[in-house]
Structures are given as structure tokens and as C-alpha cells.
GROMACS .gro file of N, CA and C in nm:
model
  369
    1GLN      N    1   7.718 -17.191  10.049
    1GLN     CA    2   7.715 -17.290  10.156
    1GLN      C    3   7.596 -17.268  10.246
    2VAL      N    4   7.534 -17.377  10.290
    2VAL     CA    5   7.423 -17.372  10.384
    2VAL      C    6   7.453 -17.470  10.496
    3GLN      N    7   7.444 -17.423  10.620
    3GLN     CA    8   7.460 -17.511  10.736
    3GLN      C    9   7.324 -17.529  10.800
    4LEU      N   10   7.292 -17.652  10.837
    4LEU     CA   11   7.161 -17.686  10.891
    4LEU      C   12   7.177 -17.750  11.029
    5VAL      N   13   7.099 -17.702  11.127
    5VAL     CA   14   7.104 -17.756  11.262
    5VAL      C   15   6.962 -17.785  11.309
    6GLU      N   16   6.934 -17.913  11.334
    6GLU     CA   17   6.801 -17.955  11.378
    6GLU      C   18   6.788 -17.950  11.529
    7SER      N   19   6.664 -17.935  11.575
    7SER     CA   20   6.633 -17.943  11.718
    7SER      C   21   6.487 -17.985  11.730
    8GLY      N   22   6.450 -18.025  11.853
    8GLY     CA   23   6.311 -18.056  11.880
    8GLY      C   24   6.279 -18.204  11.890
    9GLY      N   25   6.376 -18.289  11.866
    9GLY     CA   26   6.350 -18.431  11.880
    9GLY      C   27   6.334 -18.471  12.025
   10GLY      N   28   6.293 -18.594  12.046
   10GLY     CA   29   6.276 -18.642  12.182
   10GLY      C   30   6.194 -18.767  12.188
   11LEU      N   31   6.149 -18.799  12.309
   11LEU     CA   32   6.068 -18.918  12.335
   11LEU      C   33   5.924 -18.876  12.357
   12VAL      N   34   5.832 -18.942  12.289
   12VAL     CA   35   5.691 -18.909  12.303
   12VAL      C   36   5.609 -19.038  12.294
   13GLN      N   37   5.495 -19.039  12.358
   13GLN     CA   38   5.407 -19.155  12.351
   13GLN      C   39   5.329 -19.155  12.219
   14ALA      N   40   5.289 -19.271  12.177
   14ALA     CA   41   5.208 -19.283  12.057
   14ALA      C   42   5.083 -19.194  12.070
   15GLY      N   43   5.051 -19.127  11.960
   15GLY     CA   44   4.940 -19.033  11.961
   15GLY      C   45   4.979 -18.891  11.995
   16GLY      N   46   5.102 -18.873  12.042
   16GLY     CA   47   5.149 -18.741  12.081
   16GLY      C   48   5.203 -18.661  11.964
   17SER      N   49   5.258 -18.544  11.997
   17SER     CA   50   5.307 -18.452  11.895
   17SER      C   51   5.447 -18.403  11.930
   18LEU      N   52   5.520 -18.368  11.825
   18LEU     CA   53   5.649 -18.302  11.838
   18LEU      C   54   5.662 -18.203  11.724
   19ARG      N   55   5.741 -18.100  11.746
   19ARG     CA   56   5.774 -18.007  11.638
   19ARG      C   57   5.925 -17.999  11.623
   20LEU      N   58   5.970 -18.035  11.507
   20LEU     CA   59   6.112 -18.024  11.476
   20LEU      C   60   6.140 -17.889  11.411
   21SER      N   61   6.256 -17.835  11.442
   21SER     CA   62   6.300 -17.711  11.381
   21SER      C   63   6.436 -17.733  11.317
   22CYS      N   64   6.462 -17.658  11.213
   22CYS     CA   65   6.592 -17.665  11.146
   22CYS      C   66   6.634 -17.521  11.116
   23ALA      N   67   6.737 -17.480  11.186
   23ALA     CA   68   6.791 -17.345  11.167
   23ALA      C   69   6.902 -17.349  11.064
   24ALA      N   70   6.893 -17.260  10.969
   24ALA     CA   71   6.991 -17.259  10.861
   24ALA      C   72   7.073 -17.132  10.862
   25SER      N   73   7.194 -17.144  10.824
   25SER     CA   74   7.280 -17.027  10.805
   25SER      C   75   7.334 -17.030  10.664
   26GLY      N   76   7.363 -16.914  10.612
   26GLY     CA   77   7.406 -16.906  10.473
   26GLY      C   78   7.319 -16.808  10.400
   27ARG      N   79   7.376 -16.721  10.327
   27ARG     CA   80   7.301 -16.611  10.268
   27ARG      C   81   7.208 -16.653  10.156
   28THR      N   82   7.220 -16.778  10.108
   28THR     CA   83   7.133 -16.823  10.000
   28THR      C   84   7.023 -16.916  10.050
   29PHE      N   85   6.999 -16.915  10.181
   29PHE     CA   86   6.901 -17.005  10.241
   29PHE      C   87   6.767 -17.001  10.169
   30SER      N   88   6.716 -16.882  10.143
   30SER     CA   89   6.581 -16.869  10.090
   30SER      C   90   6.567 -16.922   9.948
   31SER      N   91   6.673 -16.950   9.880
   31SER     CA   92   6.664 -16.998   9.743
   31SER      C   93   6.655 -17.150   9.735
   32TYR      N   94   6.667 -17.219   9.848
   32TYR     CA   95   6.666 -17.364   9.849
   32TYR      C   96   6.530 -17.421   9.888
   33ALA      N   97   6.497 -17.534   9.828
   33ALA     CA   98   6.389 -17.615   9.881
   33ALA      C   99   6.441 -17.683  10.008
   34LEU      N  100   6.359 -17.690  10.107
   34LEU     CA  101   6.398 -17.751  10.236
   34LEU      C  102   6.307 -17.868  10.266
   35GLY      N  103   6.359 -17.959  10.343
   35GLY     CA  104   6.274 -18.073  10.375
   35GLY      C  105   6.332 -18.159  10.485
   36TRP      N  106   6.265 -18.271  10.503
   36TRP     CA  107   6.301 -18.365  10.609
   36TRP      C  108   6.307 -18.507  10.553
   37PHE      N  109   6.408 -18.576  10.594
   37PHE     CA  110   6.423 -18.718  10.568
   37PHE      C  111   6.434 -18.788  10.704
   38ARG      N  112   6.421 -18.918  10.703
   38ARG     CA  113   6.440 -18.993  10.827
   38ARG      C  114   6.502 -19.128  10.797
   39ARG      N  115   6.573 -19.178  10.899
   39ARG     CA  116   6.630 -19.312  10.891
   39ARG      C  117   6.592 -19.388  11.016
   40ALA      N  118   6.513 -19.491  10.997
   40ALA     CA  119   6.473 -19.578  11.108
   40ALA      C  120   6.579 -19.686  11.127
   41PRO      N  121   6.586 -19.744  11.246
   41PRO     CA  122   6.686 -19.849  11.271
   41PRO      C  123   6.676 -19.961  11.169
   42GLY      N  124   6.788 -19.994  11.107
   42GLY     CA  125   6.792 -20.104  11.012
   42GLY      C  126   6.733 -20.074  10.876
   43LYS      N  127   6.697 -19.948  10.852
   43LYS     CA  128   6.636 -19.912  10.724
   43LYS      C  129   6.715 -19.803  10.655
   44GLU      N  130   6.687 -19.784  10.528
   44GLU     CA  131   6.752 -19.676  10.453
   44GLU      C  132   6.684 -19.543  10.484
   45ARG      N  133   6.759 -19.436  10.461
   45ARG     CA  134   6.702 -19.303  10.480
   45ARG      C  135   6.592 -19.280  10.375
   46GLU      N  136   6.481 -19.219  10.419
   46GLU     CA  137   6.369 -19.198  10.329
   46GLU      C  138   6.319 -19.055  10.338
   47PHE      N  139   6.262 -19.008  10.229
   47PHE     CA  140   6.204 -18.875  10.223
   47PHE      C  141   6.077 -18.872  10.308
   48VAL      N  142   6.059 -18.760  10.382
   48VAL     CA  143   5.940 -18.742  10.465
   48VAL      C  144   5.854 -18.628  10.410
   49SER      N  145   5.914 -18.511  10.394
   49SER     CA  146   5.838 -18.394  10.351
   49SER      C  147   5.932 -18.289  10.298
   50GLY      N  148   5.883 -18.206  10.203
   50GLY     CA  149   5.962 -18.097  10.149
   50GLY      C  150   5.876 -17.976  10.119
   51ILE      N  151   5.941 -17.861  10.112
   51ILE     CA  152   5.872 -17.735  10.084
   51ILE      C  153   5.960 -17.652   9.991
   52ASN      N  154   5.899 -17.587   9.893
   52ASN     CA  155   5.980 -17.511   9.799
   52ASN      C  156   6.024 -17.378   9.860
   53TRP      N  157   6.103 -17.302   9.782
   53TRP     CA  158   6.168 -17.186   9.844
   53TRP      C  159   6.070 -17.077   9.883
   54THR      N  160   5.955 -17.069   9.817
   54THR     CA  161   5.857 -16.966   9.854
   54THR      C  162   5.767 -17.013   9.967
   55GLY      N  163   5.762 -17.143   9.991
   55GLY     CA  164   5.667 -17.197  10.087
   55GLY      C  165   5.532 -17.228  10.026
   56GLY      N  166   5.518 -17.205   9.897
   56GLY     CA  167   5.390 -17.223   9.833
   56GLY      C  168   5.359 -17.365   9.789
   57SER      N  169   5.460 -17.449   9.784
   57SER     CA  170   5.439 -17.589   9.745
   57SER      C  171   5.502 -17.680   9.847
   58THR      N  172   5.428 -17.784   9.882
   58THR     CA  173   5.477 -17.883   9.977
   58THR      C  174   5.452 -18.022   9.922
   59TYR      N  175   5.525 -18.118   9.977
   59TYR     CA  176   5.508 -18.258   9.935
   59TYR      C  177   5.531 -18.346  10.057
   60TYR      N  178   5.452 -18.452  10.066
   60TYR     CA  179   5.461 -18.543  10.181
   60TYR      C  180   5.468 -18.688  10.134
   61ALA      N  181   5.544 -18.765  10.207
   61ALA     CA  182   5.538 -18.909  10.187
   61ALA      C  183   5.401 -18.959  10.229
   62GLY      N  184   5.356 -19.064  10.165
   62GLY     CA  185   5.224 -19.117  10.196
   62GLY      C  186   5.208 -19.161  10.340
   63THR      N  187   5.317 -19.204  10.401
   63THR     CA  188   5.310 -19.255  10.538
   63THR      C  189   5.287 -19.145  10.642
   64VAL      N  190   5.310 -19.019  10.605
   64VAL     CA  191   5.295 -18.910  10.701
   64VAL      C  192   5.189 -18.809  10.659
   65LYS      N  193   5.139 -18.821  10.539
   65LYS     CA  194   5.043 -18.723  10.488
   65LYS      C  195   4.919 -18.720  10.576
   66GLY      N  196   4.878 -18.599  10.612
   66GLY     CA  197   4.763 -18.583  10.701
   66GLY      C  198   4.800 -18.577  10.848
   67ARG      N  199   4.923 -18.618  10.882
   67ARG     CA  200   4.968 -18.613  11.021
   67ARG      C  201   5.080 -18.511  11.042
   68PHE      N  202   5.163 -18.494  10.942
   68PHE     CA  203   5.277 -18.402  10.951
   68PHE      C  204   5.250 -18.278  10.866
   69THR      N  205   5.303 -18.164  10.912
   69THR     CA  206   5.291 -18.040  10.837
   69THR      C  207   5.426 -17.970  10.834
   70ILE      N  208   5.471 -17.936  10.714
   70ILE     CA  209   5.597 -17.866  10.698
   70ILE      C  210   5.569 -17.718  10.671
   71SER      N  211   5.656 -17.633  10.724
   71SER     CA  212   5.643 -17.490  10.699
   71SER      C  213   5.783 -17.428  10.708
   72ARG      N  214   5.794 -17.307  10.658
   72ARG     CA  215   5.923 -17.239  10.667
   72ARG      C  216   5.901 -17.090  10.691
   73ASP      N  217   5.999 -17.030  10.756
   73ASP     CA  218   5.999 -16.887  10.782
   73ASP      C  219   6.131 -16.834  10.731
   74ASN      N  220   6.130 -16.778  10.612
   74ASN     CA  221   6.255 -16.732  10.551
   74ASN      C  222   6.316 -16.615  10.628
   75ALA      N  223   6.233 -16.538  10.696
   75ALA     CA  224   6.286 -16.427  10.776
   75ALA      C  225   6.368 -16.478  10.894
   76LYS      N  226   6.334 -16.598  10.943
   76LYS     CA  227   6.406 -16.658  11.055
   76LYS      C  228   6.501 -16.768  11.010
   77ASN      N  229   6.510 -16.790  10.879
   77ASN     CA  230   6.597 -16.895  10.826
   77ASN      C  231   6.568 -17.030  10.892
   78THR      N  232   6.443 -17.062  10.906
   78THR     CA  233   6.405 -17.183  10.979
   78THR      C  234   6.295 -17.258  10.904
   79VAL      N  235   6.307 -17.390  10.906
   79VAL     CA  236   6.201 -17.477  10.855
   79VAL      C  237   6.153 -17.564  10.970
   80TYR      N  238   6.024 -17.593  10.970
   80TYR     CA  239   5.961 -17.668  11.079
   80TYR      C  240   5.893 -17.794  11.026
   81LEU      N  241   5.883 -17.891  11.112
   81LEU     CA  242   5.802 -18.009  11.083
   81LEU      C  243   5.715 -18.037  11.206
   82GLN      N  244   5.588 -18.009  11.193
   82GLN     CA  245   5.493 -18.039  11.300
   82GLN      C  246   5.445 -18.181  11.280
   83MET      N  247   5.466 -18.264  11.381
   83MET     CA  248   5.432 -18.406  11.371
   83MET      C  249   5.325 -18.437  11.473
   84ASN      N  250   5.207 -18.475  11.427
   84ASN     CA  251   5.095 -18.509  11.512
   84ASN      C  252   5.059 -18.656  11.496
   85SER      N  253   4.983 -18.706  11.590
   85SER     CA  254   4.937 -18.847  11.585
   85SER      C  255   5.055 -18.940  11.559
   86LEU      N  256   5.160 -18.922  11.633
   86LEU     CA  257   5.281 -19.000  11.610
   86LEU      C  258   5.259 -19.148  11.641
   87LYS      N  259   5.328 -19.230  11.563
   87LYS     CA  260   5.318 -19.376  11.575
   87LYS      C  261   5.458 -19.432  11.606
   88PRO      N  262   5.463 -19.549  11.665
   88PRO     CA  263   5.595 -19.609  11.691
   88PRO      C  264   5.679 -19.623  11.565
   89GLU      N  265   5.616 -19.644  11.452
   89GLU     CA  266   5.690 -19.658  11.326
   89GLU      C  267   5.748 -19.526  11.276
   90ASP      N  268   5.715 -19.416  11.342
   90ASP     CA  269   5.778 -19.287  11.309
   90ASP      C  270   5.914 -19.272  11.379
   91THR      N  271   5.947 -19.366  11.466
   91THR     CA  272   6.075 -19.361  11.536
   91THR      C  273   6.190 -19.366  11.436
   92ALA      N  274   6.278 -19.266  11.443
   92ALA     CA  275   6.388 -19.255  11.347
   92ALA      C  276   6.474 -19.135  11.384
   93VAL      N  277   6.587 -19.126  11.318
   93VAL     CA  278   6.665 -19.003  11.319
   93VAL      C  279   6.614 -18.918  11.203
   94TYR      N  280   6.577 -18.796  11.234
   94TYR     CA  281   6.522 -18.705  11.133
   94TYR      C  282   6.629 -18.606  11.091
   95TYR      N  283   6.644 -18.592  10.959
   95TYR     CA  284   6.747 -18.507  10.902
   95TYR      C  285   6.684 -18.393  10.824
   96CYS      N  286   6.733 -18.275  10.846
   96CYS     CA  287   6.696 -18.160  10.766
   96CYS      C  288   6.780 -18.161  10.638
   97ALA      N  289   6.720 -18.116  10.527
   97ALA     CA  290   6.789 -18.121  10.399
   97ALA      C  291   6.759 -17.997  10.317
   98ALA      N  292   6.856 -17.955  10.239
   98ALA     CA  293   6.839 -17.842  10.147
   98ALA      C  294   6.874 -17.888  10.006
   99SER      N  295   6.788 -17.854   9.912
   99SER     CA  296   6.806 -17.898   9.774
   99SER      C  297   6.777 -17.783   9.679
  100GLY      N  298   6.826 -17.800   9.556
  100GLY     CA  299   6.806 -17.694   9.459
  100GLY      C  300   6.661 -17.677   9.417
  101GLY      N  301   6.582 -17.781   9.430
  101GLY     CA  302   6.441 -17.772   9.395
  101GLY      C  303   6.362 -17.880   9.467
  102LEU      N  304   6.232 -17.859   9.481
  102LEU     CA  305   6.150 -17.956   9.553
  102LEU      C  306   6.144 -18.089   9.479
  103GLY      N  307   6.133 -18.082   9.347
  103GLY     CA  308   6.129 -18.205   9.271
  103GLY      C  309   6.255 -18.287   9.289
  104SER      N  310   6.367 -18.222   9.288
  104SER     CA  311   6.495 -18.290   9.310
  104SER      C  312   6.498 -18.355   9.448
  105GLN      N  313   6.448 -18.282   9.547
  105GLN     CA  314   6.453 -18.335   9.682
  105GLN      C  315   6.365 -18.459   9.697
  106VAL      N  316   6.247 -18.455   9.639
  106VAL     CA  317   6.159 -18.571   9.646
  106VAL      C  318   6.227 -18.693   9.586
  107ASN      N  319   6.312 -18.671   9.488
  107ASN     CA  320   6.386 -18.780   9.423
  107ASN      C  321   6.518 -18.811   9.492
  108GLY      N  322   6.540 -18.749   9.609
  108GLY     CA  323   6.655 -18.784   9.690
  108GLY      C  324   6.782 -18.706   9.663
  109LYS      N  325   6.775 -18.605   9.577
  109LYS     CA  326   6.893 -18.525   9.549
  109LYS      C  327   6.902 -18.411   9.650
  110VAL      N  328   7.001 -18.416   9.735
  110VAL     CA  329   7.017 -18.320   9.844
  110VAL      C  330   7.156 -18.258   9.837
  111ASP      N  331   7.159 -18.126   9.852
  111ASP     CA  332   7.287 -18.054   9.849
  111ASP      C  333   7.349 -18.042   9.988
  112TYR      N  334   7.267 -18.024  10.090
  112TYR     CA  335   7.317 -18.009  10.226
  112TYR      C  336   7.230 -18.089  10.323
  113TRP      N  337   7.299 -18.146  10.424
  113TRP     CA  338   7.231 -18.223  10.528
  113TRP      C  339   7.260 -18.162  10.665
  114GLY      N  340   7.161 -18.176  10.756
  114GLY     CA  341   7.187 -18.149  10.896
  114GLY      C  342   7.244 -18.273  10.961
  115GLN      N  343   7.272 -18.263  11.090
  115GLN     CA  344   7.335 -18.374  11.160
  115GLN      C  345   7.233 -18.475  11.212
  116GLY      N  346   7.107 -18.438  11.215
  116GLY     CA  347   7.002 -18.530  11.256
  116GLY      C  348   6.958 -18.510  11.401
  117THR      N  349   6.832 -18.542  11.427
  117THR     CA  350   6.778 -18.538  11.563
  117THR      C  351   6.692 -18.662  11.583
  118GLN      N  352   6.704 -18.723  11.700
  118GLN     CA  353   6.635 -18.850  11.727
  118GLN      C  354   6.492 -18.824  11.770
  119VAL      N  355   6.400 -18.897  11.709
  119VAL     CA  356   6.260 -18.899  11.750
  119VAL      C  357   6.225 -19.044  11.787
  120THR      N  358   6.177 -19.062  11.909
  120THR     CA  359   6.139 -19.194  11.956
  120THR      C  360   5.994 -19.190  12.003
  121VAL      N  361   5.913 -19.279  11.945
  121VAL     CA  362   5.772 -19.286  11.979
  121VAL      C  363   5.746 -19.418  12.049
  122SER      N  364   5.703 -19.413  12.173
  122SER     CA  365   5.679 -19.534  12.251
  122SER      C  366   5.533 -19.576  12.237
  123SER      N  367   5.512 -19.707  12.242
  123SER     CA  368   5.375 -19.760  12.225
  123SER      C  369   5.303 -19.769  12.358
   0.00000   0.00000   0.00000
């Protein structure tokens, strides 16, 4: 079992930055690929970014590539999403996710979800 708790969301102006954190509990944390999904109002949940269990491989959705950076610290059981140059269209609830592999996660297969944290970008 893996429990995921997100933090770091909030309100920011366009062009600003936020860093999301996801603290995980569970003794098998380091064996999971971790990542972030988001759901904007009126839209389906979509993949944002993922990182494999070693931290050596990452993947980004095209809409955030070059602006967002994912990282993980297995010693702290935490995954981060640094979001820069934020746009109003980044407004969404962001969910932390754990999957058996990065490829699976990119394809939407998730074993555990966090409860979500709201990110609002004003224009």
C-alpha cells in the first residue's frame, strides 16, 4: 500500500511559479514510478509528468514540457513538480499518482492516487 498526500497548490499570477510536493508513505514507495495528473474544470483528468523509480527517466506532456520539472527524493519519500511560467490554462486540480512503471503511468494506468491540490493561475 502507498498513501500519497499533495501540498503546495495555491493561487498565482500568470508567469509565476509554484512547487507541488507529494509525500508518500508505504515501505515500497521507492519501487513505484511517480507522477502528476491534472483535471481542469469541465475536462477529463490528463497526464502531466512522470518519473521512474530511480529518477533517471522522466516524461512530460507536450503542454508543460520546458516549463515543468519533476523530481523525486526517495530518502524523503517525496516527489516534486516545479511549475514555472504558469498559464491560466494550467488551472486544475493536480493529483499525485503512483504506478508500477513509467510507461504504464503515461498510458493512464495508476495504482494509487492522492487526494489532489488546487492550482489556480490568474491572468
